[in-house]
Every structure is written in C-alpha cells, then in structure tokens.
CSV table of C-alpha atoms and ligand atoms in Angstrom, one decimal:
chain,number,residue,atom,x,y,z
V,1303,MET,CA,424.0,40.0,15.2
V,1304,LYS,CA,420.2,40.2,15.3
V,1305,ILE,CA,418.5,42.5,17.9
V,1306,LEU,CA,414.8,42.5,18.6
V,1307,VAL,CA,413.5,46.1,19.2
V,1308,THR,CA,410.0,45.9,20.5
V,1309,GLY,CA,407.9,49.1,19.8
V,1310,GLY,CA,410.7,49.9,17.1
V,1311,LEU,CA,408.5,52.3,15.3
V,1312,GLY,CA,407.7,54.5,18.3
V,1313,PHE,CA,409.5,57.7,19.3
V,1314,ILE,CA,412.5,56.4,21.2
V,1315,GLY,CA,412.4,52.9,19.5
V,1316,SER,CA,412.8,54.3,16.0
V,1317,HIS,CA,415.8,56.5,16.9
V,1318,THR,CA,417.3,53.3,18.6
V,1319,VAL,CA,416.7,51.2,15.6
V,1320,VAL,CA,418.8,54.0,13.6
V,1321,GLU,CA,421.7,53.9,16.0
V,1322,LEU,CA,421.7,50.1,16.2
V,1323,GLN,CA,421.7,49.8,12.3
V,1324,ASN,CA,424.5,52.4,12.3
V,1325,GLU,CA,426.6,50.4,14.6
V,1326,GLY,CA,426.2,47.3,12.2
V,1327,PHE,CA,423.4,45.3,14.2
V,1328,GLU,CA,420.6,43.6,12.2
V,1329,VAL,CA,417.3,44.7,13.7
V,1330,VAL,CA,413.9,43.2,13.8
V,1331,ILE,CA,411.1,45.4,15.0
V,1332,ILE,CA,407.9,44.3,16.6
V,1333,ASP,CA,405.2,46.9,16.7
V,1334,ASN,CA,401.4,46.9,16.7
V,1335,LEU,CA,401.1,50.3,15.3
V,1336,SER,CA,398.8,51.3,18.2
V,1337,ASN,CA,400.7,54.4,18.8
V,1338,SER,CA,403.0,54.7,15.5
V,1339,SER,CA,402.8,54.3,11.9
V,1340,GLU,CA,404.5,52.1,9.2
V,1341,GLU,CA,405.6,55.4,7.6
V,1342,VAL,CA,408.3,55.6,10.4
V,1343,LEU,CA,410.1,52.7,8.5
V,1344,LYS,CA,410.8,54.9,5.6
V,1345,GLY,CA,412.4,57.6,7.9
V,1346,ILE,CA,414.6,54.9,9.3
V,1347,VAL,CA,415.6,53.7,5.9
V,1348,ALA,CA,416.2,57.2,4.6
V,1349,ILE,CA,418.7,57.9,7.6
V,1350,SER,CA,420.5,54.6,7.9
V,1351,GLY,CA,420.2,53.1,4.4
V,1352,LYS,CA,419.1,50.0,5.8
V,1353,THR,CA,415.7,48.3,6.2
V,1354,PRO,CA,415.0,46.6,9.4
V,1355,ILE,CA,412.7,43.4,9.3
V,1356,PHE,CA,409.3,44.5,10.6
V,1357,GLU,CA,406.9,42.1,12.1
V,1358,LYS,CA,403.6,43.8,12.8
V,1359,MET,CA,402.2,41.9,15.8
V,1360,ASP,CA,400.8,42.3,19.2
V,1361,LEU,CA,402.7,41.2,22.2
V,1362,ARG,CA,399.6,40.6,24.3
V,1363,ILE,CA,398.9,37.5,22.2
V,1364,LYS,CA,401.3,34.9,23.9
V,1365,ASN,CA,401.1,32.3,21.2
V,1366,GLU,CA,402.2,35.0,18.6
V,1367,VAL,CA,405.2,35.9,20.9
V,1368,GLU,CA,406.0,32.2,21.0
V,1369,ALA,CA,405.8,32.0,17.3
V,1370,PHE,CA,408.0,35.0,16.9
V,1371,PHE,CA,410.8,33.7,18.9
V,1372,LYS,CA,410.6,30.3,17.0
V,1373,LYS,CA,410.9,32.1,13.7
V,1374,HIS,CA,413.6,34.4,14.9
V,1375,ASN,CA,415.6,32.0,17.0
V,1376,ASP,CA,418.8,33.9,16.4
V,1377,VAL,CA,417.7,37.0,18.3
V,1378,ALA,CA,420.8,37.7,20.4
V,1379,GLY,CA,419.5,40.7,22.4
V,1380,VAL,CA,416.1,42.4,23.2
V,1381,ILE,CA,415.3,46.1,23.6
V,1382,HIS,CA,411.8,46.3,25.0
V,1383,PHE,CA,410.2,49.8,24.3
V,1384,ALA,CA,406.7,48.5,23.5
V,1385,ALA,CA,404.4,49.9,26.2
V,1386,SER,CA,401.6,52.4,26.8
V,1387,LYS,CA,402.9,55.6,28.4
V,1388,ALA,CA,400.2,58.2,29.0
V,1389,VAL,CA,399.8,58.9,32.8
V,1390,GLY,CA,396.1,60.1,32.7
V,1391,GLU,CA,394.9,57.3,30.4
V,1392,SER,CA,396.5,54.8,32.9
V,1393,VAL,CA,394.4,56.2,35.7
V,1394,GLU,CA,391.3,55.9,33.6
V,1395,ASN,CA,391.9,52.4,32.2
V,1396,PRO,CA,394.5,50.8,34.6
V,1397,LEU,CA,393.9,47.2,33.3
V,1398,LEU,CA,395.0,48.4,29.9
V,1399,TYR,CA,398.2,49.4,31.2
V,1400,TYR,CA,398.7,46.3,33.2
V,1401,GLU,CA,397.9,44.2,30.2
V,1402,ASN,CA,400.0,46.2,27.9
V,1403,ASN,CA,403.0,46.8,30.0
V,1404,ILE,CA,403.1,43.7,32.3
V,1405,ASN,CA,401.6,40.8,30.3
V,1406,THR,CA,403.9,41.5,27.2
V,1407,LEU,CA,406.9,41.7,29.5
V,1408,VAL,CA,406.0,38.4,31.1
V,1409,TYR,CA,405.5,36.7,27.7
V,1410,ILE,CA,408.8,38.0,26.4
V,1411,LEU,CA,410.8,36.9,29.5
V,1412,GLN,CA,409.2,33.4,29.2
V,1413,GLU,CA,410.7,33.1,25.9
V,1414,LEU,CA,414.1,34.5,26.9
V,1415,GLN,CA,414.5,32.2,30.0
V,1416,GLN,CA,414.4,29.2,27.6
V,1417,LYS,CA,417.6,30.4,25.9
V,1418,ALA,CA,421.2,29.5,27.0
V,1419,GLU,CA,421.7,33.1,27.4
V,1420,ALA,CA,419.6,36.3,26.8
V,1421,HIS,CA,420.3,40.0,26.9
V,1422,PHE,CA,417.4,42.3,27.8
V,1423,ILE,CA,417.0,46.1,28.1
V,1424,PHE,CA,414.0,47.6,29.6
V,1425,SER,CA,412.7,51.2,29.3
V,1426,SER,CA,412.1,52.5,32.7
V,1427,SER,CA,411.5,55.9,34.0
V,1428,CYS,CA,412.6,58.5,36.5
V,1429,THR,CA,408.9,58.5,37.6
V,1430,VAL,CA,410.1,55.7,40.0
V,1431,TYR,CA,411.8,58.1,42.2
V,1432,GLY,CA,408.7,60.2,42.5
V,1433,GLU,CA,409.7,63.5,44.5
V,1434,ALA,CA,413.0,62.6,45.2
V,1435,GLU,CA,414.6,63.8,48.4
V,1436,LYS,CA,418.0,64.8,47.0
V,1437,MET,CA,419.1,66.4,43.5
V,1438,PRO,CA,420.6,65.3,41.3
V,1439,ILE,CA,419.1,61.9,41.6
V,1440,THR,CA,421.2,58.8,42.0
V,1441,GLU,CA,420.1,55.3,41.0
V,1442,ASP,CA,420.2,54.4,44.7
V,1443,ALA,CA,417.5,56.9,45.7
V,1444,SER,CA,414.6,55.3,47.0
V,1445,ILE,CA,411.6,54.1,45.1
V,1446,GLN,CA,408.4,55.9,45.9
V,1447,VAL,CA,404.9,54.7,45.9
V,1448,ALA,CA,403.8,55.1,42.2
V,1449,MET,CA,401.5,58.0,41.6
V,1450,SER,CA,399.8,56.2,38.7
V,1451,PRO,CA,399.1,52.8,37.1
V,1452,TYR,CA,401.6,53.8,34.4
V,1453,GLY,CA,404.3,54.5,36.9
V,1454,ASN,CA,403.4,51.4,38.7
V,1455,THR,CA,404.0,49.2,35.6
V,1456,LYS,CA,407.5,50.6,35.4
V,1457,GLN,CA,408.1,49.8,39.1
V,1458,ILE,CA,406.7,46.2,38.8
V,1459,GLY,CA,408.4,45.8,35.4
V,1460,GLU,CA,411.8,46.4,37.2
V,1461,GLU,CA,410.9,44.0,39.8
V,1462,ILE,CA,409.8,41.2,37.5
V,1463,ILE,CA,413.1,41.6,35.5
V,1464,THR,CA,415.1,41.5,38.7
V,1465,ASP,CA,413.4,38.4,40.1
V,1466,VAL,CA,413.7,36.5,36.7
V,1467,ALA,CA,417.4,37.4,36.2
V,1468,LYS,CA,418.2,36.0,39.7
V,1469,VAL,CA,417.2,32.6,38.6
V,1470,THR,CA,417.7,32.4,34.8
V,1471,ASN,CA,420.3,33.1,32.1
V,1472,VAL,CA,418.7,36.5,31.5
V,1473,ASN,CA,421.1,39.4,32.0
V,1474,ALA,CA,419.2,42.9,32.1
V,1475,ILE,CA,419.8,46.6,31.9
V,1476,LEU,CA,417.1,48.8,33.3
V,1477,LEU,CA,417.3,52.4,31.8
V,1478,ARG,CA,415.5,55.0,33.7
V,1479,TYR,CA,414.8,57.8,31.3
V,1480,PHE,CA,414.3,61.4,32.4
V,1481,ASN,CA,412.5,63.5,29.9
V,1482,PRO,CA,413.2,62.4,26.2
V,1483,MET,CA,412.6,65.1,23.6
V,1484,GLY,CA,413.7,66.2,20.2
V,1485,ALA,CA,414.0,64.4,16.9
V,1486,HIS,CA,416.6,63.2,14.6
V,1487,PRO,CA,418.7,66.1,13.1
V,1488,THR,CA,417.7,65.0,9.7
V,1489,ALA,CA,414.0,65.4,10.6
V,1490,GLU,CA,413.3,62.1,9.0
V,1491,ILE,CA,411.8,60.7,12.2
V,1492,GLY,CA,410.5,62.4,15.5
V,1493,GLU,CA,407.8,62.5,18.0
V,1494,LEU,CA,404.2,61.9,16.7
V,1495,PRO,CA,401.7,62.7,19.6
V,1496,ILE,CA,398.2,61.8,19.1
V,1497,GLY,CA,395.7,64.6,19.8
V,1498,VAL,CA,396.6,67.4,22.2
V,1499,PRO,CA,400.0,66.8,23.6
V,1500,GLN,CA,400.1,66.3,27.4
V,1501,ASN,CA,404.1,66.8,27.5
V,1502,LEU,CA,405.7,70.1,27.4
V,1503,ILE,CA,408.0,70.0,24.4
V,1504,PRO,CA,405.5,68.8,21.7
V,1505,PHE,CA,402.9,71.5,23.2
V,1506,ILE,CA,405.5,74.1,22.8
V,1507,THR,CA,406.4,73.2,19.2
V,1508,GLN,CA,402.7,72.9,18.3
V,1509,THR,CA,402.1,76.4,19.7
V,1510,GLY,CA,405.0,77.6,17.9
V,1511,ILE,CA,403.7,76.3,14.5
V,1512,GLY,CA,400.2,77.9,15.4
V,1513,MET,CA,398.3,74.6,16.0
V,1514,ARG,CA,397.7,75.8,19.7
V,1515,LYS,CA,396.8,79.2,20.9
V,1516,GLU,CA,399.2,79.3,23.7
V,1517,LEU,CA,401.0,77.1,26.3
V,1518,SER,CA,399.7,76.9,29.8
V,1519,VAL,CA,402.4,76.9,32.4
V,1520,TYR,CA,401.3,74.8,35.2
V,1521,GLY,CA,402.2,76.9,38.2
V,1522,ASN,CA,404.9,79.5,39.0
V,1523,ASP,CA,404.7,79.2,42.8
V,1524,TYR,CA,406.9,76.1,43.3
V,1525,SER,CA,409.9,76.2,45.5
V,1526,THR,CA,412.3,76.5,42.4
V,1527,PRO,CA,414.3,79.7,41.4
V,1528,ASP,CA,411.7,81.0,38.9
V,1529,GLY,CA,408.8,79.1,40.6
V,1530,THR,CA,408.2,76.7,37.6
V,1531,CYS,CA,408.9,73.0,37.7
V,1532,ILE,CA,412.4,71.5,36.7
V,1533,ARG,CA,413.1,68.6,34.5
V,1534,ASP,CA,416.0,66.9,32.9
V,1535,TYR,CA,415.2,67.1,29.0
V,1536,ILE,CA,417.4,64.7,27.0
V,1537,HIS,CA,417.8,64.6,23.4
V,1538,VAL,CA,416.2,61.4,21.9
V,1539,VAL,CA,419.4,60.6,19.9
V,1540,ASP,CA,421.6,60.7,23.0
V,1541,LEU,CA,419.1,58.5,24.7
V,1542,ALA,CA,419.2,56.0,21.7
V,1543,LYS,CA,423.0,55.9,21.6
V,1544,ALA,CA,422.7,55.0,25.3
V,1545,HIS,CA,420.8,51.8,24.4
V,1546,VAL,CA,423.5,50.8,21.9
V,1547,VAL,CA,426.3,51.1,24.5
V,1548,ALA,CA,424.1,49.2,27.1
V,1549,LEU,CA,423.5,46.4,24.7
V,1550,GLN,CA,427.3,46.2,23.9
V,1551,ARG,CA,427.8,45.9,27.6
V,1552,LEU,CA,425.5,43.1,28.0
V,1553,LEU,CA,427.1,41.4,24.9
V,1554,ASN,CA,430.7,41.9,26.1
V,1555,LYS,CA,429.8,40.7,29.7
V,1556,LYS,CA,432.7,42.4,31.3
V,1557,ASN,CA,432.3,43.0,35.0
V,1558,LEU,CA,428.6,42.7,34.5
V,1559,SER,CA,426.0,42.1,37.2
V,1560,LYS,CA,422.9,40.2,36.4
V,1561,VAL,CA,420.8,43.6,36.6
V,1562,GLU,CA,422.1,46.9,36.2
V,1563,THR,CA,420.2,50.1,36.4
V,1564,PHE,CA,421.3,53.5,34.9
V,1565,ASN,CA,419.7,57.0,34.9
V,1566,LEU,CA,419.6,58.5,31.4
V,1567,GLY,CA,419.6,62.2,31.6
V,1568,THR,CA,421.8,65.1,31.0
V,1569,GLY,CA,422.5,66.0,34.6
V,1570,THR,CA,421.1,69.5,34.2
V,1571,GLY,CA,417.7,70.6,35.3
V,1572,SER,CA,415.7,73.2,33.4
V,1573,SER,CA,412.7,75.0,34.4
V,1574,VAL,CA,409.5,75.4,32.2
V,1575,LEU,CA,410.3,79.1,31.7
V,1576,GLU,CA,414.0,78.3,30.7
V,1577,VAL,CA,412.5,75.9,28.1
V,1578,ILE,CA,410.4,78.6,26.8
V,1579,THR,CA,413.1,81.1,26.7
V,1580,ALA,CA,415.4,78.6,24.9
V,1581,PHE,CA,412.8,77.8,22.4
V,1582,GLU,CA,412.1,81.5,21.6
V,1583,LYS,CA,415.9,81.7,20.9
V,1584,VAL,CA,416.1,78.8,18.5
V,1585,SER,CA,412.8,79.5,16.7
V,1586,GLY,CA,413.3,83.3,16.6
V,1587,GLN,CA,409.8,83.9,17.7
V,1588,LYS,CA,407.9,84.8,20.8
V,1589,LEU,CA,406.0,81.9,22.4
V,1590,PRO,CA,402.5,82.8,23.6
V,1591,TYR,CA,401.9,81.5,27.1
V,1592,LYS,CA,400.0,82.0,30.3
V,1593,ILE,CA,400.7,80.9,33.8
V,1594,VAL,CA,397.8,78.8,35.1
V,1595,GLY,CA,397.3,76.6,38.4
V,1596,ARG,CA,399.4,73.5,39.2
V,1597,ARG,CA,398.7,70.3,37.4
V,1598,ASP,CA,397.7,67.5,39.7
V,1599,GLY,CA,400.6,65.1,40.5
V,1600,ASP,CA,403.3,67.1,39.0
V,1601,ILE,CA,406.6,66.8,40.9
V,1602,ILE,CA,408.5,69.9,41.6
V,1603,SER,CA,412.1,68.8,40.5
V,1604,ALA,CA,413.8,65.8,38.9
V,1605,TYR,CA,417.1,65.8,37.3
V,1606,ALA,CA,419.7,63.0,37.1
V,1607,ASN,CA,423.0,62.3,38.6
V,1608,THR,CA,424.7,60.6,35.5
V,1609,ASP,CA,428.0,59.6,37.0
V,1610,LYS,CA,427.0,55.9,36.8
V,1611,ALA,CA,426.1,56.0,33.1
V,1612,ASN,CA,429.3,58.0,32.4
V,1613,THR,CA,431.7,55.8,34.1
V,1614,VAL,CA,430.2,52.3,33.8
V,1615,LEU,CA,428.6,52.7,30.3
V,1616,GLY,CA,431.2,55.3,29.1
V,1617,TRP,CA,428.2,57.3,27.8
V,1618,LYS,CA,427.3,61.0,28.2
V,1619,ALA,CA,424.6,63.1,26.7
V,1620,GLN,CA,426.1,65.4,24.0
V,1621,SER,CA,423.3,67.8,23.1
V,1622,THR,CA,422.4,71.0,24.7
V,1623,LEU,CA,418.7,71.9,25.4
V,1624,GLU,CA,418.8,74.3,22.5
V,1625,GLU,CA,420.2,71.7,20.0
V,1626,ALA,CA,417.3,69.3,21.3
V,1627,LEU,CA,414.9,72.1,20.9
V,1628,ALA,CA,416.2,73.0,17.4
V,1629,SER,CA,415.7,69.4,16.3
V,1630,ALA,CA,412.2,69.2,17.7
V,1631,TRP,CA,411.4,72.5,16.0
V,1632,LYS,CA,412.6,71.3,12.7
V,1633,TRP,CA,410.6,68.2,12.9
V,1634,GLU,CA,407.5,70.1,13.8
V,1635,GLN,CA,408.0,72.5,10.8
V,1636,LYS,CA,408.6,69.4,8.5
V,1637,ILE,CA,405.4,67.4,9.6
V,1638,ARG,CA,403.3,70.5,9.2
V,1639,SER,CA,404.5,71.8,5.9
O,2128,WQD,C1,407.1,68.8,32.0
O,2128,WQD,C2,407.0,70.1,32.8
O,2128,WQD,C3,404.7,70.3,33.7
O,2128,WQD,C4,402.8,70.7,29.7
O,2128,WQD,C5,406.3,62.8,31.7
O,2128,WQD,C6,405.6,61.7,32.2
O,2128,WQD,C7,406.4,60.9,33.1
O,2128,WQD,C8,407.7,60.7,32.6
O,2128,WQD,C9,408.5,61.9,32.3
O,2128,WQD,C10,407.8,58.7,31.4
O,2128,WQD,C11,406.1,70.0,34.0
O,2128,WQD,C12,405.0,71.5,32.6
O,2128,WQD,C13,403.7,70.4,30.7
O,2128,WQD,C14,402.1,71.9,29.6
O,2128,WQD,C15,403.4,72.9,31.5
O,2128,WQD,N1,408.3,59.5,32.2
O,2128,WQD,N2,404.0,71.6,31.5
O,2128,WQD,N3,402.5,72.9,30.4
O,2128,WQD,O1,405.8,65.9,34.0
O,2128,WQD,O2,408.1,65.3,33.7
O,2128,WQD,O3,406.3,63.7,32.9
O,2128,WQD,O4,407.7,62.7,31.5
O,2128,WQD,O5,408.1,57.5,31.5
O,2128,WQD,O6,405.8,59.6,33.4
O,2128,WQD,O7,404.3,61.9,32.3
O,2128,WQD,O8,406.8,65.9,31.7
O,2128,WQD,O9,406.5,67.1,29.6
O,2128,WQD,O10,404.4,66.4,30.9
O,2128,WQD,O11,406.0,68.2,31.7
O,2128,WQD,O12,403.6,73.7,32.1
O,2128,WQD,O13,401.1,71.9,28.7
O,2128,WQD,O14,406.2,71.1,31.9
O,2128,WQD,O15,403.9,70.9,34.6
O,2128,WQD,O16,406.7,70.8,34.9
O,2128,WQD,P1,406.7,65.2,33.2
O,2128,WQD,P2,405.8,66.9,30.9
C-alpha cells in the first residue's frame, strides 16, 4: 500500500518513513529540500533496508501537485509534514508561511477530494493551546489566539481540514506534537538545524560538542518549581510510530470520526534545568550555561494529557527523557566527527 509522506526527508518525516517501511508500507516522499538534504535518503535506507520513492518537487506549484497525483494515483494515504516551522521567521515573513503552509495544504486537499476515499494526517502543534489554563493539556482545551503566523498556519490548517472533511470523502487525523527531539538510535538520521538553533535540545547538544560557548537559559523567575519553563519533550521515534498507528486507524475505519485530534507527548513535563541535568548525566560532562532574561512569547508550561492517544490509538511514548537525550547526543557526536 502506497503512502505519500510530504516533507519526508525532514526531521520527523524521515523517522516516520522508516517506521512506515518497517511496517510494510510502500512510501513515496515529496520534499523540496528547502530544509533537508537528499543524504537523508541514505540514512533511511541504512536503517530500513528499503528505498522509498523520492520526488523532488515543490508543493507550492499547483500543476506539479496535480501531475504528482496523476502519476501516483494509487496513493492510499497522505502524511503531510512539509511546512515551514521557524516561529521568528514567520513573524518576519508571514506570507512565506501562509504560502508554504496553507497553499500547499489546499492543493493537496483539492486532489484528495476527487478520490473515492482519502486518508490524511496533519502535523499540528501544541502551540494551538497557547498558555493553557490547565495542565496536563487535553485535546478539548480551548484554542488560543495564535502568537505567530507560524502558529496561525497550524490553527488555520486544522480548520481547513475540518471544513473539507465535513463535505468530502477525506478522513483526517490531526496530530498535535509537543516538543519533538532526539534521533534514531542508530544515529543514521536525526535533526539538522540550519544556523544557530533556536530550540533547546539542538542548542544543548551543540554546546556539549563545543560549537557553542554556553547555553542561555531564558528566565528562571517563572511560576514553576525551579523557575524555568516546562515542556513535554517527546522522542522523535515515538512520535513517528504514532503516525503509523494513526494511519492504520484511518485505513481500518473502525469507529472512526471524520476528523480526530490527538495530543502527542509523553505526559510528563520537564523544566529547562531538568533537561540540562539529564543531559549532563547522559553525556558525562558539565554543560556550560547562564541564566538570562525571558524570551519573548515563551509560554510558562505545556505538557500533554495523552489519555486519548493511549486509549483510542493504543499508542504510548516509550522513551524516557534521558534515552531521547542520549540519542540526540549520539547523533550530534556522529555528525560532527
Ligand atoms: C523550550 C524551552 C525556552 C532555547 C517550539 C516551537 C513551537 C512548538 C514547540 C512546533 C523554553 C528554553 C530554549 C535556548 C532556553 N511547536 N530555551 N534556551 O518554546 O516549546 O517552542 O517547539 O510546532 O512552535 O517554537 O521549544 O525548544 O524553543 O524551547 O532556555 O537557547 O527551552 O525558553 O522554555 P518551545 P524550544
């Protein structure tokens, strides 16, 4: 059975391709290599022993999307990762984000709605909850006004899919990721941030390897036990596996609603200082850091209630924070060696 993975050479996409192939799915990847590299294919093959079909193309070009679906008219499901994801960049250049994240979604759905049946999985984000009132966050927590064009594209994306599913044969699952991190345990694939990482985990591993002098901890005066912000860090392999079970749920159609939403996290919150301590333990070295002022727009705390994913999908994150950090560290050491 052929599954389209857009953005399949990216961080979460590549790990999902591996898990899909391990489960016997045939995969076709679309990627424009804007934030990835064809080298990632080698890592995917090294792990899974299978070569996915790769179509280098840009989903912003509508007639190319049409041509793709004509050529691959046997695509049974779509997992749509391809999107831009840098919050700051989205503030600087909102139209880039609306074009990359919304136009592409519309073009794909226009193709899918012509099919007798279509199964669609969307990469959404816990960012839709903003500063939630209650922890852990359940899927029915209210959606907050988006704090960036990036976050807005995830909210609008969810709305578009919901509207389309109501009146077409498209069934969809919206997956709200908390903080994806780590790398494949083989260190054949992992995260490849461009430039100075804005996210905590790659900044930590780059500091650990000596590429950065020290980590800046953005604020230790928040209303949390140690004063630093709390997040739900989830191993990318656990996240990838959730996509496979979500796809299987769509394909099996048992007790399926037209659109379903799931939080994907571990259910455990970790503070920045706890992450640093865990990193020091797995790497066996001290991490240089200093406390600086708060970062604009940071929310204080966000971690998932994962009951719905646990019961409905039958999925649960397996890796501990330390295991996830160990995989990120192994990957960092490999790519800098
Ligand atoms: C985590 C914590 C920082 C860097 C991102 C995306 C968001 C989303 C989830 C994507 C925070 C602190 C960080 C550093 C630090 N979803 N930190 N020093 O803020 O949850 O957001 O992931 O779809 O859209 O932006 O993750 O990794 O940036 O930060 O102290 O150098 O680490 O303040 O508390 P965040 P992050």
